[in-house]
């Protein structure tokens, strides 16, 4: 690695560290995004897009895991909620592209508001799901609770990055 490459890599990692410092889950954020530092390359758009993509991947993973569980009322409701979360996250990724290409502050604000609303709703869905699982008989499946909690944390991180995204 050349000195210039090492310096760019360090600068990119410093950018991740700075951005993660504003999240509720600073340590998780750093661990999650350090590996993407060079890809993100100090771009808030790439950081936000990466966060949403990783969150969508976790939502899909959680939904897949739920599908393997014995069908109970709480599990069925939870699967529907997580599926809705995934759909909203997917819509948010598409809307982020419109946000990036906005030519006026008003247009940008409209798209940003949509993303904020959908990611907030995805968080609420996962929160409701976790509450239902915890309330189910036996307190619910621990792996499922852990998966949903991780999804919530990634969603929170994504929302922090969206909220600080400016025109």
PDB file of C-alpha atoms in Angstrom:
ATOM      1  CA  UNK A   1       0.000   0.000   0.000  1.00  0.00           C
ATOM      2  CA  UNK A   2       1.410   3.368  -0.987  1.00  0.00           C
ATOM      3  CA  UNK A   3       1.535   6.283   1.405  1.00  0.00           C
ATOM      4  CA  UNK A   4      -1.167   8.079  -0.613  1.00  0.00           C
ATOM      5  CA  UNK A   5      -3.411   5.001  -0.512  1.00  0.00           C
ATOM      6  CA  UNK A   6      -2.832   4.538   3.215  1.00  0.00           C
ATOM      7  CA  UNK A   7      -3.611   8.212   3.839  1.00  0.00           C
ATOM      8  CA  UNK A   8      -6.822   8.048   1.770  1.00  0.00           C
ATOM      9  CA  UNK A   9      -7.874   4.908   3.615  1.00  0.00           C
ATOM     10  CA  UNK A  10      -7.217   6.535   6.999  1.00  0.00           C
ATOM     11  CA  UNK A  11      -9.134   9.655   5.932  1.00  0.00           C
ATOM     12  CA  UNK A  12     -12.048   7.491   4.777  1.00  0.00           C
ATOM     13  CA  UNK A  13     -12.042   5.636   8.092  1.00  0.00           C
ATOM     14  CA  UNK A  14     -11.910   8.954   9.960  1.00  0.00           C
ATOM     15  CA  UNK A  15     -14.983  10.033   7.979  1.00  0.00           C
ATOM     16  CA  UNK A  16     -16.820   6.865   9.090  1.00  0.00           C
ATOM     17  CA  UNK A  17     -15.765   7.449  12.694  1.00  0.00           C
ATOM     18  CA  UNK A  18     -17.014  11.046  12.574  1.00  0.00           C
ATOM     19  CA  UNK A  19     -20.351  10.103  11.018  1.00  0.00           C
ATOM     20  CA  UNK A  20     -20.873   7.206  13.430  1.00  0.00           C
ATOM     21  CA  UNK A  21     -20.215   9.440  16.430  1.00  0.00           C
ATOM     22  CA  UNK A  22     -23.629  11.043  15.900  1.00  0.00           C
ATOM     23  CA  UNK A  23     -25.505   7.734  16.069  1.00  0.00           C
ATOM     24  CA  UNK A  24     -26.988   6.027  19.117  1.00  0.00           C
ATOM     25  CA  UNK A  25     -24.953   2.901  18.313  1.00  0.00           C
ATOM     26  CA  UNK A  26     -21.502   4.374  17.714  1.00  0.00           C
ATOM     27  CA  UNK A  27     -19.537   1.162  18.275  1.00  0.00           C
ATOM     28  CA  UNK A  28     -21.825  -0.965  16.084  1.00  0.00           C
ATOM     29  CA  UNK A  29     -21.779   1.730  13.421  1.00  0.00           C
ATOM     30  CA  UNK A  30     -17.974   1.822  13.336  1.00  0.00           C
ATOM     31  CA  UNK A  31     -17.701  -1.980  13.187  1.00  0.00           C
ATOM     32  CA  UNK A  32     -20.323  -2.156  10.449  1.00  0.00           C
ATOM     33  CA  UNK A  33     -19.049   0.592   8.170  1.00  0.00           C
ATOM     34  CA  UNK A  34     -15.244   0.506   8.560  1.00  0.00           C
ATOM     35  CA  UNK A  35     -15.072  -2.274   5.992  1.00  0.00           C
ATOM     36  CA  UNK A  36     -16.905  -0.033   3.523  1.00  0.00           C
ATOM     37  CA  UNK A  37     -14.805   3.088   4.202  1.00  0.00           C
ATOM     38  CA  UNK A  38     -12.975   3.092   0.870  1.00  0.00           C
ATOM     39  CA  UNK A  39     -16.166   2.339  -1.077  1.00  0.00           C
ATOM     40  CA  UNK A  40     -18.002   5.132   0.752  1.00  0.00           C
ATOM     41  CA  UNK A  41     -15.035   7.463   0.224  1.00  0.00           C
ATOM     42  CA  UNK A  42     -16.348  10.353   2.351  1.00  0.00           C
ATOM     43  CA  UNK A  43     -19.620  10.517   0.391  1.00  0.00           C
ATOM     44  CA  UNK A  44     -22.698  11.018   2.557  1.00  0.00           C
ATOM     45  CA  UNK A  45     -24.855   9.655  -0.265  1.00  0.00           C
ATOM     46  CA  UNK A  46     -22.803   6.439  -0.445  1.00  0.00           C
ATOM     47  CA  UNK A  47     -22.802   6.154   3.342  1.00  0.00           C
ATOM     48  CA  UNK A  48     -26.577   6.520   3.519  1.00  0.00           C
ATOM     49  CA  UNK A  49     -27.149   4.159   0.588  1.00  0.00           C
ATOM     50  CA  UNK A  50     -24.843   1.563   2.184  1.00  0.00           C
ATOM     51  CA  UNK A  51     -26.650   1.912   5.518  1.00  0.00           C
ATOM     52  CA  UNK A  52     -30.054   1.439   3.904  1.00  0.00           C
ATOM     53  CA  UNK A  53     -28.814  -1.529   1.849  1.00  0.00           C
ATOM     54  CA  UNK A  54     -27.358  -3.275   4.898  1.00  0.00           C
ATOM     55  CA  UNK A  55     -30.547  -2.587   6.838  1.00  0.00           C
ATOM     56  CA  UNK A  56     -32.649  -4.029   4.002  1.00  0.00           C
ATOM     57  CA  UNK A  57     -30.419  -7.119   3.946  1.00  0.00           C
ATOM     58  CA  UNK A  58     -30.990  -7.564   7.699  1.00  0.00           C
ATOM     59  CA  UNK A  59     -34.755  -7.128   7.281  1.00  0.00           C
ATOM     60  CA  UNK A  60     -34.785  -9.792   4.567  1.00  0.00           C
ATOM     61  CA  UNK A  61     -32.655 -12.090   6.726  1.00  0.00           C
ATOM     62  CA  UNK A  62     -35.007 -11.608   9.675  1.00  0.00           C
ATOM     63  CA  UNK A  63     -38.037 -12.301   7.491  1.00  0.00           C
ATOM     64  CA  UNK A  64     -36.404 -15.485   6.177  1.00  0.00           C
ATOM     65  CA  UNK A  65     -35.660 -16.654   9.718  1.00  0.00           C
ATOM     66  CA  UNK A  66     -39.246 -15.969  10.797  1.00  0.00           C
ATOM     67  CA  UNK A  67     -40.420 -18.197   7.943  1.00  0.00           C
ATOM     68  CA  UNK A  68     -38.619 -21.141   9.555  1.00  0.00           C
ATOM     69  CA  UNK A  69     -40.414 -20.765  12.892  1.00  0.00           C
ATOM     70  CA  UNK A  70     -43.533 -22.525  14.080  1.00  0.00           C
ATOM     71  CA  UNK A  71     -46.556 -20.508  13.085  1.00  0.00           C
ATOM     72  CA  UNK A  72     -47.915 -18.578  16.044  1.00  0.00           C
ATOM     73  CA  UNK A  73     -50.017 -15.459  16.058  1.00  0.00           C
ATOM     74  CA  UNK A  74     -47.098 -13.251  17.150  1.00  0.00           C
ATOM     75  CA  UNK A  75     -44.777 -14.813  14.572  1.00  0.00           C
ATOM     76  CA  UNK A  76     -47.293 -14.335  11.755  1.00  0.00           C
ATOM     77  CA  UNK A  77     -47.855 -10.704  12.728  1.00  0.00           C
ATOM     78  CA  UNK A  78     -44.118 -10.200  13.039  1.00  0.00           C
ATOM     79  CA  UNK A  79     -43.442 -11.654   9.600  1.00  0.00           C
ATOM     80  CA  UNK A  80     -45.942  -9.240   8.092  1.00  0.00           C
ATOM     81  CA  UNK A  81     -44.389  -6.297   9.938  1.00  0.00           C
ATOM     82  CA  UNK A  82     -40.850  -7.188   8.881  1.00  0.00           C
ATOM     83  CA  UNK A  83     -42.007  -7.692   5.300  1.00  0.00           C
ATOM     84  CA  UNK A  84     -43.497  -4.185   5.427  1.00  0.00           C
ATOM     85  CA  UNK A  85     -40.199  -2.894   6.840  1.00  0.00           C
ATOM     86  CA  UNK A  86     -38.278  -4.451   3.970  1.00  0.00           C
ATOM     87  CA  UNK A  87     -40.658  -2.923   1.453  1.00  0.00           C
ATOM     88  CA  UNK A  88     -40.301   0.521   3.024  1.00  0.00           C
ATOM     89  CA  UNK A  89     -36.514   0.228   3.114  1.00  0.00           C
ATOM     90  CA  UNK A  90     -36.484  -0.806  -0.545  1.00  0.00           C
ATOM     91  CA  UNK A  91     -38.667   2.193  -1.423  1.00  0.00           C
ATOM     92  CA  UNK A  92     -36.303   4.406   0.593  1.00  0.00           C
ATOM     93  CA  UNK A  93     -33.287   3.257  -1.419  1.00  0.00           C
ATOM     94  CA  UNK A  94     -35.114   4.176  -4.633  1.00  0.00           C
ATOM     95  CA  UNK A  95     -36.220   7.524  -3.183  1.00  0.00           C
ATOM     96  CA  UNK A  96     -32.657   8.270  -2.110  1.00  0.00           C
ATOM     97  CA  UNK A  97     -31.658   8.272  -5.782  1.00  0.00           C
ATOM     98  CA  UNK A  98     -34.352  10.893  -6.436  1.00  0.00           C
ATOM     99  CA  UNK A  99     -33.073  12.860  -3.465  1.00  0.00           C
ATOM    100  CA  UNK A 100     -29.559  12.847  -4.872  1.00  0.00           C
ATOM    101  CA  UNK A 101     -30.721  14.044  -8.289  1.00  0.00           C
ATOM    102  CA  UNK A 102     -33.013  16.783  -6.954  1.00  0.00           C
ATOM    103  CA  UNK A 103     -32.371  20.138  -8.575  1.00  0.00           C
ATOM    104  CA  UNK A 104     -34.133  22.344  -6.038  1.00  0.00           C
ATOM    105  CA  UNK A 105     -34.146  22.439  -2.243  1.00  0.00           C
ATOM    106  CA  UNK A 106     -37.915  21.947  -2.268  1.00  0.00           C
ATOM    107  CA  UNK A 107     -37.664  18.810  -4.414  1.00  0.00           C
ATOM    108  CA  UNK A 108     -34.820  17.516  -2.239  1.00  0.00           C
ATOM    109  CA  UNK A 109     -36.832  18.182   0.932  1.00  0.00           C
ATOM    110  CA  UNK A 110     -39.824  16.290  -0.477  1.00  0.00           C
ATOM    111  CA  UNK A 111     -37.776  13.174  -1.257  1.00  0.00           C
ATOM    112  CA  UNK A 112     -35.885  13.388   2.041  1.00  0.00           C
ATOM    113  CA  UNK A 113     -39.179  13.612   3.922  1.00  0.00           C
ATOM    114  CA  UNK A 114     -40.407  10.476   2.153  1.00  0.00           C
ATOM    115  CA  UNK A 115     -37.255   8.576   3.104  1.00  0.00           C
ATOM    116  CA  UNK A 116     -37.453   9.779   6.708  1.00  0.00           C
ATOM    117  CA  UNK A 117     -41.104   8.733   6.947  1.00  0.00           C
ATOM    118  CA  UNK A 118     -40.531   5.283   5.461  1.00  0.00           C
ATOM    119  CA  UNK A 119     -37.418   4.499   7.502  1.00  0.00           C
ATOM    120  CA  UNK A 120     -39.166   5.696  10.668  1.00  0.00           C
ATOM    121  CA  UNK A 121     -42.104   3.425   9.814  1.00  0.00           C
ATOM    122  CA  UNK A 122     -39.697   0.522   9.253  1.00  0.00           C
ATOM    123  CA  UNK A 123     -38.280   1.160  12.725  1.00  0.00           C
ATOM    124  CA  UNK A 124     -41.765   1.249  14.236  1.00  0.00           C
ATOM    125  CA  UNK A 125     -42.642  -2.023  12.482  1.00  0.00           C
ATOM    126  CA  UNK A 126     -39.588  -3.755  13.922  1.00  0.00           C
ATOM    127  CA  UNK A 127     -40.285  -2.291  17.366  1.00  0.00           C
ATOM    128  CA  UNK A 128     -43.865  -3.590  17.282  1.00  0.00           C
ATOM    129  CA  UNK A 129     -42.630  -6.966  16.094  1.00  0.00           C
ATOM    130  CA  UNK A 130     -40.120  -7.193  18.933  1.00  0.00           C
ATOM    131  CA  UNK A 131     -42.794  -6.262  21.470  1.00  0.00           C
ATOM    132  CA  UNK A 132     -45.097  -8.979  20.123  1.00  0.00           C
ATOM    133  CA  UNK A 133     -42.372 -11.606  20.215  1.00  0.00           C
ATOM    134  CA  UNK A 134     -41.425 -10.688  23.785  1.00  0.00           C
ATOM    135  CA  UNK A 135     -45.096 -10.844  24.828  1.00  0.00           C
ATOM    136  CA  UNK A 136     -45.646 -14.266  23.263  1.00  0.00           C
ATOM    137  CA  UNK A 137     -45.680 -17.396  25.391  1.00  0.00           C
ATOM    138  CA  UNK A 138     -42.210 -18.247  26.651  1.00  0.00           C
ATOM    139  CA  UNK A 139     -40.873 -14.776  25.862  1.00  0.00           C
ATOM    140  CA  UNK A 140     -40.146 -15.614  22.249  1.00  0.00           C
ATOM    141  CA  UNK A 141     -37.245 -17.066  20.312  1.00  0.00           C
ATOM    142  CA  UNK A 142     -33.932 -15.470  21.408  1.00  0.00           C
ATOM    143  CA  UNK A 143     -32.367 -15.636  17.942  1.00  0.00           C
ATOM    144  CA  UNK A 144     -35.412 -13.838  16.550  1.00  0.00           C
ATOM    145  CA  UNK A 145     -35.267 -11.174  19.266  1.00  0.00           C
ATOM    146  CA  UNK A 146     -31.557 -10.647  18.571  1.00  0.00           C
ATOM    147  CA  UNK A 147     -32.174 -10.400  14.831  1.00  0.00           C
ATOM    148  CA  UNK A 148     -34.943  -7.835  15.289  1.00  0.00           C
ATOM    149  CA  UNK A 149     -32.868  -5.829  17.789  1.00  0.00           C
ATOM    150  CA  UNK A 150     -29.980  -5.740  15.298  1.00  0.00           C
ATOM    151  CA  UNK A 151     -32.410  -4.627  12.576  1.00  0.00           C
ATOM    152  CA  UNK A 152     -33.642  -1.836  14.855  1.00  0.00           C
ATOM    153  CA  UNK A 153     -30.108  -0.622  15.499  1.00  0.00           C
ATOM    154  CA  UNK A 154     -29.232  -0.581  11.794  1.00  0.00           C
ATOM    155  CA  UNK A 155     -32.482   1.234  11.058  1.00  0.00           C
ATOM    156  CA  UNK A 156     -31.659   3.826  13.711  1.00  0.00           C
ATOM    157  CA  UNK A 157     -28.195   4.343  12.225  1.00  0.00           C
ATOM    158  CA  UNK A 158     -29.699   4.714   8.738  1.00  0.00           C
ATOM    159  CA  UNK A 159     -32.179   7.283   9.998  1.00  0.00           C
ATOM    160  CA  UNK A 160     -29.392   9.303  11.619  1.00  0.00           C
ATOM    161  CA  UNK A 161     -27.535   9.406   8.307  1.00  0.00           C
ATOM    162  CA  UNK A 162     -30.706  10.396   6.448  1.00  0.00           C
ATOM    163  CA  UNK A 163     -31.479  13.161   8.924  1.00  0.00           C
ATOM    164  CA  UNK A 164     -28.018  14.679   8.435  1.00  0.00           C
ATOM    165  CA  UNK A 165     -28.172  14.427   4.608  1.00  0.00           C
ATOM    166  CA  UNK A 166     -28.297  17.933   3.143  1.00  0.00           C
ATOM    167  CA  UNK A 167     -28.946  19.496  -0.269  1.00  0.00           C
TER     168      UNK A 167
END
